[in-house]
Every structure is written in C-alpha cells, then in structure tokens.
Coordinates of C-alpha atoms in Angstrom, one line a residue:
X1 CA 164.2 179.0 118.4
X2 CA 162.7 179.9 121.7
X3 CA 161.8 183.3 120.4
X4 CA 160.0 181.8 117.4
X5 CA 158.0 179.5 119.5
X6 CA 157.1 182.3 121.9
X7 CA 155.8 184.4 119.0
X8 CA 153.8 181.5 117.6
X9 CA 152.2 180.9 121.0
X10 CA 151.4 184.6 121.2
X11 CA 149.8 184.6 117.7
X12 CA 147.6 181.6 118.7
X13 CA 146.4 183.4 121.8
X14 CA 145.5 186.5 119.8
X15 CA 143.6 184.5 117.2
X16 CA 141.8 182.7 120.1
X17 CA 140.9 186.1 121.6
X18 CA 139.5 187.4 118.3
X19 CA 136.9 184.6 118.2
X20 CA 135.1 186.2 121.2
X21 CA 132.4 188.6 120.3
X22 CA 132.7 192.3 121.1
X23 CA 131.5 193.1 124.6
X24 CA 131.4 189.4 125.6
X25 CA 131.3 189.3 129.4
X26 CA 134.3 188.0 131.3
X27 CA 132.3 185.2 133.0
X28 CA 131.4 183.7 129.6
X29 CA 132.7 180.1 129.2
X30 CA 134.9 181.0 126.2
X31 CA 136.5 184.0 128.1
X32 CA 137.1 181.8 131.1
X33 CA 138.8 179.1 129.1
X34 CA 141.0 181.7 127.5
X35 CA 141.9 183.2 130.8
X36 CA 143.4 180.0 132.0
X37 CA 146.3 180.8 129.7
X38 CA 146.3 184.6 129.5
X39 CA 143.6 187.1 130.6
X40 CA 141.6 188.2 127.6
X41 CA 140.9 192.0 127.4
X42 CA 137.2 192.2 126.6
X43 CA 136.0 195.4 125.0
X44 CA 133.3 197.2 126.9
X45 CA 130.7 199.3 125.1
X46 CA 128.8 201.9 127.1
X47 CA 126.6 204.9 126.7
X48 CA 127.1 208.0 128.8
X49 CA 125.7 207.7 132.3
X50 CA 125.2 211.4 132.9
X51 CA 126.1 214.8 131.7
X52 CA 128.4 216.6 134.1
X53 CA 129.0 220.0 132.6
X54 CA 128.4 222.0 129.4
X55 CA 128.9 225.6 128.2
X56 CA 125.5 226.2 126.6
X57 CA 122.3 224.6 125.4
X58 CA 119.3 225.6 123.4
X59 CA 116.9 224.1 126.0
X60 CA 115.5 225.3 129.3
X61 CA 117.0 224.6 132.7
X62 CA 113.7 223.1 133.9
X63 CA 112.9 220.7 131.1
X64 CA 114.6 218.1 128.8
X65 CA 113.7 219.5 125.4
X66 CA 116.8 220.4 123.4
X67 CA 119.1 220.2 126.5
X68 CA 122.5 218.6 126.9
X69 CA 121.1 216.2 129.4
X70 CA 119.6 214.3 126.5
X71 CA 123.1 213.0 125.8
X72 CA 122.9 210.6 128.7
X73 CA 121.7 207.1 128.0
X74 CA 120.8 205.2 124.9
X75 CA 119.7 207.0 121.7
X76 CA 116.3 208.7 121.6
X77 CA 116.2 209.5 117.9
X78 CA 119.1 207.9 115.9
X79 CA 119.1 206.7 113.2
X80 CA 116.3 209.1 112.3
X81 CA 117.2 212.6 111.0
X82 CA 115.7 216.0 111.7
X83 CA 114.8 218.5 114.4
X84 CA 113.8 216.6 117.5
X85 CA 113.3 217.9 121.0
X86 CA 114.8 214.8 122.5
X87 CA 118.3 215.7 121.4
X88 CA 121.1 217.8 122.7
X89 CA 121.4 221.2 121.0
X90 CA 123.9 224.1 121.6
X91 CA 122.7 227.7 121.8
X92 CA 124.2 229.0 118.5
X93 CA 125.2 228.0 115.0
X94 CA 126.8 229.6 112.0
X95 CA 128.4 233.0 112.3
X96 CA 125.1 234.9 113.1
X97 CA 126.0 235.6 116.7
X98 CA 129.4 237.1 115.5
X99 CA 127.8 239.7 113.2
X100 CA 125.0 241.0 115.5
X101 CA 125.2 244.1 117.7
X102 CA 126.0 242.0 120.8
X103 CA 129.0 240.4 119.2
X104 CA 132.3 240.8 121.1
X105 CA 135.7 241.5 119.7
X106 CA 137.8 238.3 119.5
X107 CA 141.0 237.9 121.4
X108 CA 144.1 237.9 119.2
X109 CA 147.0 235.4 119.6
X110 CA 144.6 232.5 119.7
X111 CA 146.6 229.4 118.6
X112 CA 145.6 228.2 115.1
X113 CA 144.8 224.7 116.4
X114 CA 142.2 225.9 118.9
X115 CA 138.7 226.0 117.3
X116 CA 136.4 225.2 120.2
X117 CA 133.3 227.3 120.9
X118 CA 131.3 225.0 123.2
X119 CA 131.8 221.8 125.1
X120 CA 130.0 219.1 127.0
X121 CA 131.5 216.6 129.5
X122 CA 130.1 213.1 129.9
X123 CA 130.6 210.5 132.6
X124 CA 130.5 206.8 132.0
X125 CA 130.0 203.9 134.4
X126 CA 133.3 202.1 134.0
X127 CA 136.8 203.5 133.4
X128 CA 138.3 202.0 130.3
X129 CA 141.2 202.4 127.9
X130 CA 139.4 204.0 124.9
X131 CA 139.5 202.2 121.6
X132 CA 136.7 204.1 119.9
X133 CA 134.2 206.9 120.5
X134 CA 131.0 207.2 118.4
X135 CA 129.0 210.4 118.4
X136 CA 125.4 209.9 117.1
X137 CA 124.6 213.1 115.2
X138 CA 121.0 213.4 114.1
X139 CA 120.8 216.8 112.5
X140 CA 123.4 219.0 110.7
X141 CA 126.4 217.0 111.8
X142 CA 130.0 218.2 111.7
X143 CA 130.3 220.4 114.8
X144 CA 132.6 218.2 116.9
X145 CA 136.2 219.4 116.5
X146 CA 137.9 217.9 119.5
X147 CA 137.5 214.9 121.9
X148 CA 139.4 214.6 125.1
X149 CA 139.7 212.1 128.0
X150 CA 140.3 212.9 131.6
X151 CA 142.4 210.8 134.1
X152 CA 140.2 211.8 137.1
X153 CA 137.1 209.8 137.7
X154 CA 134.0 211.9 138.3
X155 CA 132.9 209.4 140.9
X156 CA 136.0 209.4 143.0
X157 CA 135.6 210.8 146.5
X158 CA 138.8 212.7 146.4
X159 CA 140.5 214.7 143.7
X160 CA 143.9 213.2 142.4
X161 CA 147.0 215.2 142.9
X162 CA 147.2 215.7 139.1
X163 CA 144.3 216.0 136.7
X164 CA 145.3 215.1 133.1
X165 CA 143.4 215.7 129.9
X166 CA 144.6 214.0 126.8
X167 CA 143.4 214.9 123.3
X168 CA 142.0 211.7 121.7
X169 CA 141.2 213.4 118.4
X170 CA 141.2 216.9 117.0
X171 CA 140.5 218.5 113.6
X172 CA 139.5 221.9 112.3
X173 CA 135.8 222.4 111.6
X174 CA 134.6 221.0 108.4
X175 CA 131.6 221.6 106.2
X176 CA 129.2 218.6 106.0
X177 CA 126.9 219.0 103.1
X178 CA 124.1 216.8 104.3
X179 CA 121.9 217.5 107.3
X180 CA 121.1 213.8 107.7
X181 CA 122.0 211.7 110.7
X182 CA 125.4 210.0 110.9
X183 CA 127.5 208.0 113.3
X184 CA 130.7 209.9 113.7
X185 CA 133.6 207.6 114.7
X186 CA 137.0 209.3 114.3
X187 CA 140.2 207.4 114.7
X188 CA 141.4 208.2 118.2
X189 CA 144.8 208.2 119.9
X190 CA 145.8 205.5 122.4
X191 CA 146.3 206.8 126.0
X192 CA 148.1 205.3 128.9
X193 CA 145.4 205.7 131.6
X194 CA 141.8 204.4 131.9
X195 CA 139.0 207.0 131.7
X196 CA 135.3 207.4 132.3
X197 CA 135.2 211.1 131.7
X198 CA 135.0 212.2 128.0
X199 CA 134.7 215.8 126.8
X200 CA 133.4 216.9 123.4
X201 CA 134.3 220.3 122.1
X202 CA 132.3 221.8 119.2
X203 CA 132.5 224.6 116.6
X204 CA 129.2 225.2 114.8
X205 CA 130.4 228.1 112.7
X206 CA 130.3 226.3 109.4
X207 CA 126.8 224.7 110.0
X208 CA 123.7 225.9 108.2
X209 CA 121.6 225.2 111.3
X210 CA 121.7 223.9 114.9
X211 CA 123.5 220.7 115.3
X212 CA 121.7 218.0 117.2
X213 CA 123.5 215.2 119.1
X214 CA 121.7 212.1 120.4
X215 CA 124.1 209.9 122.2
X216 CA 127.8 209.1 122.7
X217 CA 129.2 205.6 122.8
X218 CA 132.5 204.8 124.5
X219 CA 134.3 201.6 123.4
X220 CA 137.3 200.6 125.6
X221 CA 139.3 197.9 127.3
X222 CA 139.3 197.2 131.1
X223 CA 143.0 196.5 131.1
X224 CA 145.7 198.2 129.2
X225 CA 145.8 196.7 125.7
X226 CA 148.5 194.2 124.9
X227 CA 151.0 195.5 122.4
X228 CA 150.7 194.2 118.9
X229 CA 153.7 192.7 117.2
X230 CA 154.3 195.8 115.0
X231 CA 154.6 198.2 117.9
X232 CA 157.5 199.0 120.2
X233 CA 157.9 196.8 123.2
X234 CA 158.1 200.0 125.3
X235 CA 155.3 202.5 125.3
X236 CA 157.0 205.9 125.0
X237 CA 154.1 207.4 126.9
X238 CA 155.4 205.6 129.9
X239 CA 158.7 207.4 129.6
X240 CA 157.3 210.9 128.9
X241 CA 153.7 211.7 129.6
X242 CA 154.1 215.1 127.9
X243 CA 155.5 213.8 124.6
X244 CA 154.2 215.9 121.8
X245 CA 152.9 213.3 119.5
X246 CA 151.0 215.6 117.2
X247 CA 150.8 219.3 116.3
X248 CA 147.4 219.7 117.9
X249 CA 148.9 219.1 121.4
X250 CA 152.0 221.2 121.2
X251 CA 150.5 224.4 122.5
X252 CA 148.9 222.6 125.4
X253 CA 152.0 220.8 126.3
X254 CA 154.0 224.0 126.1
X255 CA 151.8 225.5 128.9
X256 CA 153.2 222.8 131.2
X257 CA 156.6 224.4 130.7
X258 CA 155.2 227.8 131.4
X259 CA 155.7 227.3 135.1
X260 CA 159.5 227.0 134.7
X261 CA 160.3 228.7 131.4
X262 CA 159.4 232.2 132.7
X263 CA 161.6 231.8 135.8
X264 CA 165.0 233.4 135.8
X265 CA 167.4 231.3 133.7
X266 CA 171.1 231.4 133.1
X267 CA 172.1 232.3 129.6
X268 CA 175.4 232.2 128.0
X269 CA 177.1 235.6 127.9
X270 CA 177.4 237.1 124.4
X271 CA 179.1 240.4 123.6
X272 CA 176.4 241.3 121.0
X273 CA 172.9 240.2 120.0
X274 CA 173.7 240.1 116.3
X275 CA 171.2 241.8 114.0
X276 CA 168.7 242.2 116.8
X277 CA 170.9 245.1 118.1
X278 CA 170.0 247.0 115.0
X279 CA 166.2 246.6 115.4
X280 CA 164.3 249.1 117.5
X281 CA 162.8 247.7 120.7
X282 CA 159.3 248.5 119.5
X283 CA 159.8 246.6 116.3
X284 CA 160.8 243.4 118.1
X285 CA 157.8 243.8 120.4
X286 CA 155.6 244.1 117.3
X287 CA 157.0 240.9 115.8
X288 CA 156.5 239.1 119.1
X289 CA 153.0 240.3 119.4
X290 CA 152.0 237.8 116.7
X291 CA 153.1 234.8 118.8
X292 CA 150.8 232.7 121.0
X293 CA 151.7 232.3 124.7
X294 CA 153.4 228.9 124.3
X295 CA 155.6 230.3 121.5
X296 CA 156.6 233.1 123.8
X297 CA 157.5 230.4 126.4
X298 CA 159.8 228.7 123.9
X299 CA 161.4 231.9 122.6
X300 CA 162.2 233.2 126.1
X301 CA 164.7 230.3 126.4
X302 CA 166.9 231.4 123.5
X303 CA 168.8 234.4 124.9
X304 CA 168.6 237.2 127.4
X305 CA 167.4 239.8 125.0
X306 CA 164.4 237.8 123.8
X307 CA 163.8 236.6 127.4
X308 CA 163.4 240.3 128.3
X309 CA 161.1 240.9 125.4
X310 CA 159.0 237.8 126.1
X311 CA 158.5 238.9 129.7
X312 CA 157.6 242.5 128.9
X313 CA 154.1 243.2 130.4
X314 CA 153.2 245.0 127.1
X315 CA 153.1 241.5 125.5
X316 CA 150.2 240.6 127.8
X317 CA 147.8 243.5 127.4
X318 CA 145.3 241.1 125.8
X319 CA 145.7 237.6 127.3
X320 CA 143.4 234.6 126.5
X321 CA 144.2 231.5 128.5
X322 CA 141.0 229.7 127.4
X323 CA 142.8 227.6 124.7
X324 CA 145.0 226.2 127.5
X325 CA 142.3 225.6 130.0
X326 CA 143.4 222.0 130.7
X327 CA 146.9 223.2 131.7
X328 CA 146.2 226.4 133.7
X329 CA 146.8 226.0 137.4
X330 CA 148.0 227.9 140.5
X331 CA 151.6 227.7 139.4
X332 CA 150.9 229.0 135.9
X333 CA 149.0 232.0 137.4
X334 CA 151.9 232.7 139.8
X335 CA 154.5 232.8 137.0
X336 CA 152.3 234.9 134.8
X337 CA 151.6 237.4 137.6
X338 CA 154.6 239.7 137.1
X339 CA 154.0 239.8 133.4
X340 CA 150.3 240.7 133.6
X341 CA 150.5 243.9 135.6
X342 CA 149.2 245.8 132.6
X343 CA 146.7 243.3 131.3
X344 CA 143.5 244.9 130.1
X345 CA 141.7 242.0 128.5
X346 CA 141.8 238.6 130.3
X347 CA 140.1 235.4 129.3
X348 CA 140.0 232.7 131.9
X349 CA 136.9 230.9 130.5
X350 CA 136.8 227.1 131.1
X351 CA 139.8 227.2 133.4
X352 CA 140.2 226.2 137.0
X353 CA 137.7 223.4 137.3
X354 CA 138.3 220.2 139.4
X355 CA 140.5 222.1 141.8
X356 CA 143.2 223.2 139.3
X357 CA 142.9 226.9 140.4
X358 CA 142.4 227.7 144.0
X359 CA 140.5 230.6 145.4
X360 CA 143.7 232.0 147.0
X361 CA 145.7 231.9 143.8
X362 CA 142.9 233.6 141.8
X363 CA 142.6 236.3 144.4
X364 CA 146.4 236.9 144.5
X365 CA 146.5 237.1 140.7
X366 CA 143.7 239.7 140.5
X367 CA 145.0 241.8 143.4
X368 CA 148.3 242.2 141.4
X369 CA 146.9 242.3 137.9
X370 CA 143.3 243.6 138.2
X371 CA 143.8 247.3 138.4
X372 CA 144.0 247.9 134.7
X373 CA 141.4 245.2 133.7
X374 CA 138.7 246.4 131.3
X375 CA 137.4 243.0 130.1
X376 CA 137.2 239.8 132.1
X377 CA 135.9 236.5 130.7
X378 CA 135.1 233.8 133.3
X379 CA 132.6 231.6 131.4
X380 CA 132.1 228.2 133.0
X381 CA 134.5 229.1 135.9
X382 CA 133.1 226.6 138.4
X383 CA 135.8 227.4 140.9
X384 CA 134.4 230.9 141.5
X385 CA 132.6 231.7 144.7
X386 CA 131.3 234.8 146.5
X387 CA 134.8 235.7 147.7
X388 CA 136.1 235.8 144.1
X389 CA 133.4 238.2 143.0
X390 CA 134.2 240.3 146.0
X391 CA 137.8 240.5 145.0
X392 CA 136.8 241.4 141.4
X393 CA 134.6 244.2 142.7
X394 CA 137.3 245.6 145.0
X395 CA 140.3 245.4 142.6
X396 CA 138.9 245.7 139.1
X397 CA 137.5 249.2 139.4
X398 CA 138.0 250.0 135.7
X399 CA 136.2 246.9 134.5
X400 CA 133.7 247.5 131.7
X401 CA 132.9 243.9 130.5
X402 CA 132.3 240.9 132.7
X403 CA 131.3 237.5 131.4
X404 CA 130.0 234.9 133.9
X405 CA 128.1 232.8 131.4
X406 CA 127.2 229.3 132.7
X407 CA 128.9 230.0 136.1
X408 CA 126.0 228.0 137.6
X409 CA 127.8 227.1 140.8
X410 CA 127.9 230.7 142.0
X411 CA 125.5 231.2 144.9
X412 CA 122.8 233.9 144.4
X413 CA 124.2 236.3 147.1
X414 CA 127.6 236.5 145.2
X415 CA 126.0 238.7 142.5
X416 CA 125.4 241.5 144.9
X417 CA 129.1 242.5 144.5
X418 CA 128.7 243.2 140.8
X419 CA 126.7 246.4 141.7
X420 CA 130.1 247.9 142.8
X421 CA 131.4 247.8 139.2
X422 CA 129.8 251.1 138.2
X423 CA 131.7 251.3 134.9
X424 CA 130.2 248.1 133.4
X425 CA 129.0 248.4 129.8
X426 CA 128.6 244.6 129.2
X427 CA 127.4 242.0 131.6
X428 CA 126.7 238.3 130.6
X429 CA 124.8 236.3 133.2
X430 CA 123.5 233.6 131.0
X431 CA 122.6 230.4 133.0
X432 CA 123.5 231.8 136.4
X433 CA 121.6 231.9 139.7
X434 CA 121.3 235.6 139.9
X435 CA 118.2 236.7 141.8
X436 CA 115.9 239.6 141.5
X437 CA 117.3 241.7 144.4
X438 CA 120.9 241.5 143.2
X439 CA 119.9 242.3 139.6
X440 CA 117.9 245.3 140.6
X441 CA 120.9 246.6 142.5
X442 CA 123.1 246.0 139.5
X443 CA 120.8 247.9 137.2
X444 CA 120.5 250.8 139.6
X445 CA 124.2 251.4 140.0
X446 CA 125.4 250.3 136.5
X447 CA 123.6 252.8 134.4
X448 CA 126.1 252.7 131.6
X449 CA 125.2 249.1 130.6
X450 CA 124.9 248.7 126.8
X451 CA 124.8 244.9 126.6
X452 CA 123.0 242.6 129.0
X453 CA 122.4 238.9 128.8
X454 CA 119.9 237.3 131.2
X455 CA 119.1 234.2 129.1
X456 CA 118.0 231.2 131.1
X457 CA 118.2 233.0 134.5
X458 CA 115.5 231.0 136.2
X459 CA 115.9 232.5 139.7
X460 CA 114.3 235.8 138.7
X461 CA 110.8 236.0 140.0
X462 CA 109.3 239.0 138.2
X463 CA 110.9 240.1 134.9
X464 CA 108.4 242.9 134.6
X465 CA 110.0 244.6 137.6
X466 CA 113.4 244.0 136.0
X467 CA 112.3 245.5 132.7
X468 CA 110.8 248.5 134.4
X469 CA 114.2 249.1 136.1
X470 CA 116.0 248.8 132.8
X471 CA 113.7 251.3 131.2
X472 CA 114.3 253.8 134.1
X473 CA 118.0 253.3 134.6
X474 CA 119.6 251.8 131.5
X475 CA 119.0 254.4 128.8
X476 CA 122.1 253.3 126.9
X477 CA 121.1 249.7 126.5
X478 CA 121.7 248.4 123.0
X479 CA 121.3 244.7 123.3
X480 CA 119.3 242.5 125.6
X481 CA 119.0 238.8 125.9
X482 CA 115.9 237.5 127.7
X483 CA 116.0 234.0 126.2
X484 CA 113.6 231.6 128.0
X485 CA 112.5 234.2 130.5
X486 CA 109.3 232.7 131.8
X487 CA 107.2 235.6 133.2
X488 CA 107.7 238.8 131.3
X489 CA 104.4 240.3 130.1
X490 CA 103.2 243.1 127.8
X491 CA 103.7 245.5 130.8
X492 CA 107.4 244.9 131.1
X493 CA 107.8 245.1 127.3
X494 CA 106.1 248.5 127.3
X495 CA 108.4 249.8 130.0
X496 CA 111.4 248.4 128.2
X497 CA 110.5 249.8 124.8
X498 CA 109.7 253.2 126.1
X499 CA 112.8 253.6 128.3
X500 CA 115.5 252.0 126.1
X501 CA 114.9 253.5 122.6
X502 CA 118.5 252.6 121.5
X503 CA 117.9 248.9 121.5
X504 CA 119.3 247.2 118.4
X505 CA 119.0 243.6 119.5
X506 CA 116.3 241.9 121.5
X507 CA 116.0 238.1 122.2
X508 CA 112.5 237.1 123.4
X509 CA 112.8 233.5 122.3
X510 CA 110.7 231.0 124.2
X511 CA 109.0 233.7 126.4
X512 CA 105.5 232.0 126.7
X513 CA 103.8 234.8 128.6
X514 CA 104.0 237.3 125.8
X515 CA 100.8 237.3 123.6
X516 CA 100.5 239.2 120.3
X517 CA 96.8 240.0 121.2
X518 CA 98.0 242.5 123.8
X519 CA 99.8 244.5 121.1
X520 CA 103.2 244.0 122.8
X521 CA 105.1 243.1 119.6
X522 CA 103.5 246.0 117.6
X523 CA 104.5 248.3 120.4
X524 CA 108.1 247.1 120.2
X525 CA 108.2 247.7 116.5
X526 CA 107.0 251.2 116.8
X527 CA 109.2 252.2 119.7
X528 CA 112.4 250.5 118.6
X529 CA 113.2 251.6 115.0
X530 CA 116.9 250.7 115.4
X531 CA 116.3 247.0 115.8
X532 CA 118.7 244.9 113.8
X533 CA 118.0 241.5 115.5
X534 CA 114.7 240.3 116.9
X535 CA 114.1 236.7 118.1
X536 CA 110.5 235.8 118.8
X537 CA 111.3 232.1 118.8
X538 CA 108.5 229.6 119.6
X539 CA 105.9 232.4 120.3
X540 CA 102.8 230.8 118.7
X541 CA 100.9 234.1 118.8
X542 CA 103.1 236.1 116.4
X543 CA 100.8 237.1 113.5
X544 CA 100.6 239.1 110.2
X545 CA 100.0 242.4 111.9
X546 CA 103.2 242.1 113.9
X547 CA 105.2 241.3 110.8
X548 CA 103.5 244.3 109.1
X549 CA 104.6 246.6 111.9
X550 CA 108.2 245.4 111.7
X551 CA 108.1 246.0 107.9
X552 CA 106.9 249.5 108.4
X553 CA 109.0 250.6 111.4
X554 CA 112.2 248.4 111.6
X555 CA 113.7 248.7 108.2
X556 CA 117.2 248.1 109.6
X557 CA 116.3 244.6 110.6
X558 CA 119.0 242.0 109.8
X559 CA 118.0 238.9 111.7
X560 CA 114.4 237.7 112.6
X561 CA 113.4 234.4 114.2
X562 CA 109.7 233.6 114.2
X563 CA 110.0 229.8 114.6
X564 CA 106.8 228.0 115.5
X565 CA 104.1 230.5 114.7
X566 CA 101.0 229.4 112.8
X567 CA 99.6 232.8 112.1
X568 CA 102.1 234.4 109.7
X569 CA 101.3 234.2 106.0
X570 CA 103.5 234.3 102.9
X571 CA 102.1 237.7 101.9
X572 CA 103.3 239.4 105.1
X573 CA 106.8 237.8 104.8
X574 CA 107.0 239.2 101.2
X575 CA 106.2 242.6 102.5
X576 CA 108.8 242.3 105.2
X577 CA 111.5 241.2 102.8
X578 CA 110.7 244.1 100.4
X579 CA 110.9 246.6 103.2
X580 CA 113.9 245.3 105.1
X581 CA 116.7 245.5 102.5
X582 CA 119.4 244.4 104.9
X583 CA 117.6 241.3 106.2
X584 CA 120.0 238.3 106.0
X585 CA 118.5 235.7 108.3
X586 CA 114.9 234.6 108.6
X587 CA 113.9 231.5 110.5
X588 CA 110.5 230.2 109.7
X589 CA 110.9 226.7 111.0
X590 CA 107.6 225.0 112.0
X591 CA 105.6 227.9 110.7
X592 CA 102.6 226.0 109.3
X593 CA 101.6 228.5 106.6
X594 CA 105.2 228.7 105.3
X595 CA 105.8 225.4 103.5
X596 CA 108.8 224.4 101.4
X597 CA 107.3 225.7 98.2
X598 CA 106.9 229.1 99.7
X599 CA 110.5 229.0 101.0
X600 CA 111.8 228.1 97.5
X601 CA 109.8 231.0 96.0
X602 CA 111.1 233.5 98.6
X603 CA 114.7 232.3 98.1
X604 CA 114.4 232.8 94.4
X605 CA 113.0 236.4 94.8
X606 CA 115.3 237.4 97.7
X607 CA 118.6 235.5 97.2
X608 CA 120.5 237.6 99.8
X609 CA 118.3 236.3 102.6
X610 CA 119.0 232.9 104.2
X611 CA 115.6 231.5 105.0
X612 CA 115.8 228.7 107.5
X613 CA 113.2 225.9 107.8
X614 CA 114.1 222.8 109.8
X615 CA 112.4 219.5 109.3
X616 CA 111.5 216.3 111.2
X617 CA 111.8 213.0 109.4

C-alpha cells in the first residue's frame, strides 16, 4: 500500500512539473512552490557562447564571412535558405578534393563507423545534462554525422584528471535532396555528466555544394534528470562508464583497453593451435591486416599465437589513430611503441588536445618509431610546440609527407625546423602561423616538393617573394594552394608559372590583389598546359579573354571555379566546355551574366559537367 501511495505522489509531482513552461527560471513563483516539495529540474535552452576549435573553414582568419565563428550566438540567417556570408562553412564539399592531383591516399583499416572529415567545438555558458541538440542548417544540410559531449569545462582553470568524450548521436552520411534550411534535431543519448562543450563532426562527401550552419542550440537540465517509471532504478552508466551501449562506440571504448590488452598476458597452455598450425604465418598476417586496431586488441587476448600476430610490427606499417582521437593518451602511445618500430604512415590528427598527450610521451614515441616514417599526419594537433617539430626533424629523416593543417597554436619559429626535412614531397601548412623567413628556408632546402598548401597563412608578408623562390627552387611542384593569400601580384604569378611548368593544380581563390587587366591569368594559361584544377574564386576581374586562353591552352582542365565574376559571358563558357572534354566541375555561382536559364542550357548540352550555381533566398 505504501508503495502505491508513493508512486501516486510521484506521478502528481511529475504532472505538476510538466505545467511549467520550457526554460522557466527557477525563481518563478510556480517553480518555487514546486520546490517546496521536490526540486523541479527546469530545462535550460542556450546558444553557443563561443567557437573553441575547428578543423577548417571557407572564410578568412581576419573576417567573419563564411567562418566557423558565425556559429556563436543566436541565428543570423535561419529560417532563410541560401548562400549567406554570415554562416559557418567548411572548406570542402563532395568528393572533388579526393579526385584532384593534390588528393592523398587514404589510410586503410579505418573503422566502418568513423565517417568524420571535419569538426567544430562549441562552448556554452552553463553545464547541463543534454536533452536535445538542434543544429540550424541553412544551405545543403546533411553534413553532420556525429555529435559528442565533453566532461571537461572549457572555462575551468585546471584540467581534470580524466577528459571524457561521449557520443550523443552518430550516423553514416546521408543524402538530403533539398538544399533548403532545416532544424536538425536528432535523438541523443543520455549521459551521466553535465557538459558545456559540444563537438559536431561532419562529412560533406554526399553534398552537392558547401553546407552552411547558422547556430547550435543546446537543451539540457541543470540537475541529473529524475528517472522515469519505465526505467531501471539504477543507471548502468554509474556502474560502468565504458559500457558499450551501441555499435558506434565499440571501437572507441576498445581503445581504452589498448593500454592493458597489449601488455604481456598469461594464456592457457595448449599443445597445438588447431588449424592455425596449418596456415602459413604470412597468410594469418594477411587476414589480420583487414582488422581495425580495436579488433586487434580483442583478438590478441584469445591465445598466444594470435597475440604474437597482433603484436607483430608488420601489422602497424600504416597506422591511423585519428578515429580514436578521444581515447589516445600517453599510455596508449607507450603500449603501441614496441609495435610501431616499422611504422611508415602515421596519422595522429585530432589527437592529444586538452593535455591527453604530453610533449615527453610524443617525443619518446617518435624517437623509437620515427626512423622509418614516410608520412606523418598531425592535423589540429594543438599539443605540438617547437620542441616537437625539432624531434620530428631530428628523428624522421626519411619523412616525405608532413601535414600540420590547422596547427594554429604552433609558434612561428617552430617552422624553421622543417627545413631539415630535405626529402619532403608534400607539406600542408594550411591555417598555420608560418612566417616568410621560415618558409623561404623550407623552399630552399626542400627542393623535391611536389605538393604545397599555404592556404590561409596570414603571417606571410610578401607572397611574391615566396612565389619567386618556388619558381627558382621547386621545379617539381605539381599542386599549390594559395587560398586567401592577400598580397600576391602578377609578378609572383609570372615567376611561379615560368619556374614551375609541371603544375597541375593551382588554388588562387580569394586572392584580391590579382587583376586580369595585368594579363596574369592569360599568362598562367599559356605557361601551365597541364593544369587540371584552377580555382579563381571571388576574383571579380576574370573575363572572357581569360576563359578563352584556358580553352585554347589548358585542355586537360577538370575543375574550374570562377565564382563571383561579372565579366564572363555564356559564349566563352561554351567555348571552354567544347575544348576541355574532361571538365567535370564548373562553379559559376554569383556570376551575373550566367543566370539559371544559361545553366540549364549548358547542363543539357554538356551533361557530364556539374555546373554549380548557388543562390540566396
């Protein structure tokens, strides 16, 4: 009887709580009256206070247009649809960047549930237990593939002993047929800690154009929610924080076990290994090469034979730890160390932030495992400092590819050490603080460079000098990214085109100091007949004569972006499309002479070319 009365009293309280409006302050009379019996958990609704970190954005480092910083605060555009500068836009979309000359070979053994290509981290004012997250998408929605919450507050003065990331929602990328705005509100998982740090991970590979995000809304409760009657009286998360509740978390959770599973273990003695004794060692190795790292962790616990195979350094020739960025720490690197003595490709992108990897652990790992390294990916590695680059330069003497994309915490002087890596063929410095002196030294000593990315490097004072050095020293250069370089002129372009005749890809998007009237674009077309990709985005001066030169000289062209020009006519585009038989991407957004009728006509006559034209509602 007492139990029935207790349940009836509890139901009355819940009904009373529901009469309060969403977001009703605690000092409201109704809330105060309810609190006399039982504290009412009022839902807090808040927009992001600030953007803490991100992997890339379309915009400039010195403005707000198309930057991730637009995600802070209330909506600027929503519910309107279209291409607006006040939104957050990532650097890439579709698969175009995967089929151009600068594309990199993917790492194998990536777990099938990891789809993320970019991310943004957002801080909110008040830590809450999340009940809902709404992403306001204003153009080509559908890029968000994962939402995570962090246990550490970005406003805490000290880092906690443990930084936990929990997946609130995760799904493979999906195709959204409409480019119109929407409020994306997936059903999220309940977590057992309050958070004011939310991370969105995106994959734009299925999108027809750049996705645009306007704001993120976090709904949550100040206190841990009271259990409903149809739930267990004990939250299983209290008993086991690493409980694998869904398939999407299994690989991440398995990385926690990495620290102990690879240590020596006692196995029961068997006289034989069954049918495994009949298989050649190499065949077992080949079978195991298709397993992801967490699967190797699990398999290593089965028997001594498979433990030996799982710990063989040959299994770690190509190793990507990026999918497990939230779980990689000093201990994980220590246990992997003996298995990675032969590693040639290593991906540590997104790892190590918020103190999870120390400088000493990273240095120890590279000193043991860096001698055979050919490719090193460190994108968004904010734990890196000058000492780390010094260790890389001293130990990774065979290094050919180095990715420091968005390592914007590295001090300018750190980049001087890269000049010691004389075998480099690929260097990605997008969104870094590299300065002119260091870059000139790199170009002077790394003459084998074939792929160079300097997009959004705002600390370089004179790009003409840089272009002149490239023309003099980097004769093998095939791809060059100068996205949003603010001061290159026709003189630098002339030096570059004359000295680097093998160029197949050139990104001069948002370079405002280049003017067609100087003949710089026509000179490029004549000097670089191998061009396959050319981005002249937002250069208002591009005109018919430039397009005619491309049609006459660059017949291998596959991708062309002339967004924003008012001086290109439909006739010149037809000539280009007739001459460049391999052209597959043409962006004519905001080209005033190319209206929708022209686009429809060109699409009908050249069906193999995807002609992009964005709109503003």
